[in-house]
Coordinates of C-alpha atoms in Angstrom, one line a residue:
M14 CA -0.3 0.2 0.0
T15 CA 1.2 3.5 -1.2
E16 CA 2.0 5.5 1.9
D17 CA -0.7 8.9 1.9
P18 CA 1.2 11.9 0.3
F19 CA 0.0 13.9 3.5
V20 CA 2.0 11.8 5.6
V21 CA 5.1 11.8 2.6
H22 CA 4.9 15.4 2.6
R23 CA 3.8 16.6 6.0
S24 CA 7.5 17.9 7.4
L25 CA 7.0 20.0 4.1
L26 CA 3.8 21.1 4.7
F27 CA 4.4 22.0 8.7
T28 CA 7.3 24.4 7.5
V29 CA 5.7 26.2 5.0
A30 CA 2.3 26.6 7.7
Y31 CA 5.2 27.5 10.4
E32 CA 7.1 29.7 7.7
M33 CA 3.8 31.8 7.2
L34 CA 2.3 31.8 10.9
G35 CA 5.5 31.6 13.3
S36 CA 3.6 29.6 15.5
S37 CA 3.8 25.8 15.5
A38 CA 0.5 25.6 17.2
D39 CA -1.4 27.6 14.9
A40 CA 0.6 25.3 12.1
E41 CA -0.5 22.0 13.5
D42 CA -3.8 23.8 13.5
V43 CA -3.7 24.5 10.0
L44 CA -2.4 20.7 8.9
Q45 CA -5.3 19.1 10.7
E46 CA -7.9 21.6 8.8
S47 CA -5.9 20.8 5.5
W48 CA -5.9 17.2 6.4
L49 CA -9.7 17.0 6.6
R50 CA -10.0 18.6 3.5
W51 CA -7.3 16.2 1.8
A52 CA -9.4 13.3 3.3
D53 CA -12.6 14.2 0.7
V54 CA -10.7 14.6 -2.1
D55 CA -11.0 12.4 -4.9
R56 CA -7.1 11.4 -5.3
A57 CA -7.4 10.1 -8.8
Q58 CA -8.0 13.9 -9.9
V59 CA -4.7 15.1 -8.2
R60 CA -2.1 15.1 -10.9
D61 CA 0.6 16.6 -8.6
P62 CA 0.0 15.6 -4.7
R63 CA 2.8 17.7 -3.4
A64 CA 1.7 20.7 -5.3
Y65 CA -1.6 20.1 -4.2
L66 CA -1.1 19.8 -0.4
V67 CA 1.3 23.1 -0.6
R68 CA -1.7 24.9 -2.2
T69 CA -4.2 23.9 0.4
V70 CA -2.2 24.5 3.1
T71 CA -1.3 27.9 2.0
R72 CA -4.8 28.8 1.8
Q73 CA -5.7 27.6 5.0
A74 CA -2.5 29.5 6.7
L75 CA -3.5 32.5 4.7
N76 CA -7.0 32.5 6.6
R77 CA -5.7 31.9 9.8
L78 CA -2.7 34.5 9.2
R79 CA -5.6 37.3 8.6
T80 CA -7.2 36.8 11.7
L81 CA -4.1 36.4 13.8
S82 CA -2.8 39.8 12.2
R83 CA -6.0 41.0 13.8
S84 CA -4.9 39.6 17.5
R85 CA -1.6 40.4 17.3
K86 CA -2.0 44.2 17.3
E87 CA -3.2 43.8 20.4
Y88 CA -0.2 41.5 21.6
V89 CA 1.0 42.7 25.3
G90 CA 4.7 44.1 24.4
E91 CA 6.7 43.1 21.6
W92 CA 5.6 39.9 19.9
L93 CA 8.3 37.2 18.9
P94 CA 7.8 34.0 16.9
E95 CA 7.6 30.8 18.6
P96 CA 10.8 28.8 19.0
L97 CA 11.3 25.3 17.5
L98 CA 13.8 22.7 18.8
T99 CA 15.7 21.5 15.7
S100 CA 18.6 19.2 15.4
P101 CA 21.9 20.4 14.3
D102 CA 21.1 19.0 10.9
V103 CA 18.5 21.7 9.9
A104 CA 21.8 24.3 9.6
E105 CA 23.3 21.8 7.0
D106 CA 20.8 23.3 4.7
I107 CA 22.0 26.9 4.8
E108 CA 18.6 28.6 3.2
L109 CA 16.6 26.5 5.2
A110 CA 18.1 27.4 8.2
E111 CA 18.2 31.4 7.8
N112 CA 14.8 31.5 6.7
V113 CA 13.4 29.7 9.7
S114 CA 15.3 31.8 12.0
I115 CA 13.8 33.8 14.4
A116 CA 15.6 36.9 13.0
M117 CA 13.7 36.1 9.9
L118 CA 10.6 35.1 11.2
T119 CA 10.6 38.3 12.8
V120 CA 10.9 40.4 9.6
L121 CA 8.4 38.2 7.6
E122 CA 6.0 39.6 10.4
T123 CA 6.4 43.1 9.1
L124 CA 4.6 42.0 5.5
G125 CA 1.0 41.6 4.7
P126 CA -0.6 38.0 5.0
T127 CA -0.7 37.9 0.9
E128 CA 2.8 39.1 0.7
R129 CA 4.2 37.0 3.4
A130 CA 2.5 34.0 1.7
V131 CA 4.2 34.7 -2.1
F132 CA 7.3 35.4 0.0
V133 CA 7.6 32.2 1.3
L134 CA 6.5 30.2 -1.4
R135 CA 8.4 31.7 -3.9
E136 CA 11.8 32.5 -2.1
V137 CA 12.0 29.6 0.3
F138 CA 10.0 26.7 -1.3
E139 CA 10.6 28.0 -5.1
V140 CA 7.1 27.4 -5.8
P141 CA 6.3 28.3 -9.6
Y142 CA 4.1 31.9 -10.1
G143 CA 1.3 30.0 -11.4
E144 CA 0.8 27.8 -8.6
I145 CA 1.3 30.6 -6.1
A146 CA -1.3 32.5 -8.0
E147 CA -4.0 29.3 -7.5
A148 CA -3.1 29.3 -3.7
V149 CA -3.5 33.4 -3.1
G150 CA -6.5 33.8 -5.4
K151 CA -4.1 36.4 -7.5
S152 CA -3.2 36.5 -11.3
A153 CA 0.3 35.1 -11.9
A154 CA 1.1 39.1 -13.2
A155 CA -0.1 40.1 -9.5
V156 CA 1.9 37.6 -8.1
R157 CA 5.3 38.5 -9.7
Q158 CA 4.9 42.2 -8.6
I159 CA 3.8 41.0 -5.0
A160 CA 7.3 38.9 -4.8
R161 CA 9.0 41.8 -6.0
R162 CA 7.6 44.1 -3.3
A163 CA 7.8 41.9 -0.7
R164 CA 11.4 40.7 -1.5
E165 CA 12.7 44.6 -1.6
H166 CA 10.6 44.9 1.9
V167 CA 12.3 41.8 3.5
A168 CA 15.9 42.6 1.7
A169 CA 16.1 46.0 3.5
R170 CA 15.4 44.3 6.8
R171 CA 16.9 41.1 7.1
P172 CA 19.9 40.7 9.0
R173 CA 22.3 39.2 6.9
V174 CA 24.6 37.1 8.7
L175 CA 27.7 36.7 7.2
V176 CA 29.6 34.8 9.9
S177 CA 30.4 30.8 9.6
R178 CA 28.5 28.5 11.5
S179 CA 31.2 27.5 13.6
E180 CA 32.1 31.3 14.5
Q181 CA 28.6 31.4 14.9
Q182 CA 28.6 28.8 17.6
A183 CA 31.8 30.3 19.4
V184 CA 30.1 33.2 19.8
V185 CA 26.8 32.0 21.5
E186 CA 28.9 29.5 23.7
R187 CA 30.8 32.7 24.9
F188 CA 27.5 34.7 25.6
L189 CA 25.8 31.4 27.5
A190 CA 29.1 31.3 29.2
A191 CA 28.7 34.6 30.1
L192 CA 24.7 34.5 31.2
R193 CA 25.9 31.4 33.5
T194 CA 28.3 33.5 35.4
G195 CA 26.3 36.8 35.9
R196 CA 29.5 38.6 35.1
L197 CA 28.6 42.1 33.8
Q198 CA 32.3 42.5 31.9
E199 CA 32.0 39.4 30.4
L200 CA 28.7 39.9 28.9
L201 CA 30.1 43.6 27.9
D202 CA 33.0 42.0 25.8
V203 CA 30.9 39.6 23.9
M204 CA 28.0 42.1 22.7
A205 CA 28.4 44.8 20.2
P206 CA 28.1 48.2 21.7
D207 CA 24.7 48.9 19.8
V208 CA 23.1 45.3 20.7
V209 CA 19.5 45.2 20.8
L210 CA 17.5 43.2 23.1
I211 CA 14.4 42.1 22.1
A212 CA 12.0 40.1 25.0
D213 CA 8.6 38.5 24.4
G214 CA 6.7 37.9 27.3
G215 CA 3.0 38.2 26.4
G216 CA 2.1 39.8 29.5
L217 CA 2.5 36.3 30.7
A218 CA 5.9 36.6 31.9
G219 CA 8.6 39.4 33.2
A220 CA 9.9 40.8 29.9
A221 CA 10.6 44.3 28.9
R222 CA 7.6 45.7 26.9
A223 CA 9.7 47.8 24.3
P224 CA 13.2 46.9 23.1
I225 CA 16.6 47.7 24.9
H226 CA 19.2 49.6 22.7
G227 CA 22.9 49.7 24.3
A228 CA 25.3 47.3 25.4
A229 CA 25.4 48.4 29.2
L230 CA 22.2 49.1 29.8
V231 CA 21.4 45.0 28.1
A232 CA 24.2 43.8 29.8
S233 CA 22.7 45.4 33.4
M234 CA 19.7 43.6 32.6
L235 CA 21.1 40.0 31.9
A236 CA 23.6 40.0 34.6
L237 CA 21.8 38.0 36.8
P238 CA 23.3 34.7 38.8
G239 CA 21.8 31.7 39.8
R240 CA 20.2 30.7 36.2
A241 CA 20.5 27.4 34.8
V242 CA 22.0 27.9 31.0
S243 CA 22.1 25.4 28.4
A244 CA 23.0 25.7 24.7
V245 CA 20.3 23.9 22.3
W246 CA 19.8 24.4 18.6
L247 CA 16.7 26.5 17.6
N248 CA 15.5 27.1 14.5
G249 CA 18.2 26.0 12.8
A250 CA 21.0 28.0 14.9
P251 CA 22.9 27.7 17.9
A252 CA 20.9 29.2 20.8
G253 CA 20.3 29.1 24.6
R254 CA 17.6 27.8 26.8
I255 CA 17.9 29.7 30.4
E256 CA 15.6 28.4 33.9
M257 CA 15.4 30.5 36.7
D258 CA 13.0 30.0 39.5
G259 CA 10.8 27.8 37.7
R260 CA 10.8 30.0 34.6
V261 CA 12.1 29.0 31.1
A262 CA 13.0 31.2 28.4
A263 CA 14.4 30.6 24.7
V264 CA 17.2 32.9 23.6
S265 CA 18.4 33.3 19.9
L266 CA 21.1 35.4 18.6
V267 CA 21.8 37.5 16.0
V268 CA 25.9 37.7 15.4
E269 CA 28.4 40.0 13.2
D270 CA 31.8 40.6 13.5
G271 CA 32.0 38.1 16.2
K272 CA 29.7 39.8 18.2
V273 CA 26.1 39.4 19.5
T274 CA 24.2 42.4 17.8
R275 CA 20.7 41.5 18.4
I276 CA 19.0 39.1 21.2
H277 CA 15.9 37.7 20.8
A278 CA 14.3 36.4 24.1
I279 CA 11.1 34.4 24.2
A280 CA 9.7 33.9 28.0
N281 CA 5.9 33.4 27.2
P282 CA 5.0 30.1 28.3
R283 CA 2.4 29.4 25.4
K284 CA 5.5 29.5 22.9
L285 CA 7.9 27.5 24.7
T286 CA 5.8 23.9 24.2
R287 CA 7.9 22.7 21.3
L288 CA 11.3 22.9 23.4
D289 CA 11.6 19.4 24.5
E290 CA 11.2 17.4 20.8
P291 CA 13.0 18.5 17.8
A292 CA 10.5 19.5 15.2
E293 CA 11.1 17.9 11.3
L294 CA 11.5 20.8 8.9
A295 CA 11.9 20.5 5.4
R296 CA 12.0 22.1 2.1

């Protein structure tokens, strides 16, 4: 018996939904809705199951994203994507790792729903314009224009991580070691002078509600002893998990020229449910 195409392509479908939504919980809901629709389809009429399923997931994710866009405007403090525990193998696909990074997903959040769908399908998964047009309900010509605008928008805002995997890992390890000791100078030494800390507590955990700028201020906030700090792989990159007084936070870093330039700290407990089992991502 041939395995069901939905099962075969599930990792790809989850990745598409997660890229569009920045939330594994919402991505799983979209997959469930898509599965119910797939179960009612006459498979004999589907020439390309993979393309059909990607279109189905895209439509469902787009519907969900339009609803989420309204609710996120009322979010308490800064909104950051839900981090995913991943295996180091994800980093081997450099393009995939960059596109599922917390930094990139934060940039994608500044796009409109249709722009985000078009960008993800075209730039990340290289879906033909015609198929994207079917998925988003636009003409192929309109999709090309949307893709160009979205590409320019993202290019102007995306962090260009021009460091090797080994350098990234070394800087992250230095940063985590400084967090373990809580020593102010060690933190200052590993951060760029203009470092930015963005924290997401969602109103459910203590976190700054606006970005914190500058190494001195960021270091003074982070230099707290007594925390358990461990290295993990999140969204295809080396990162950190912090535990203190029963509370957990995930920390993702952007590294440039041997220094930490941006810190994304997710403390909202509703976003930390995928830190124990690696997510399966695929293109």
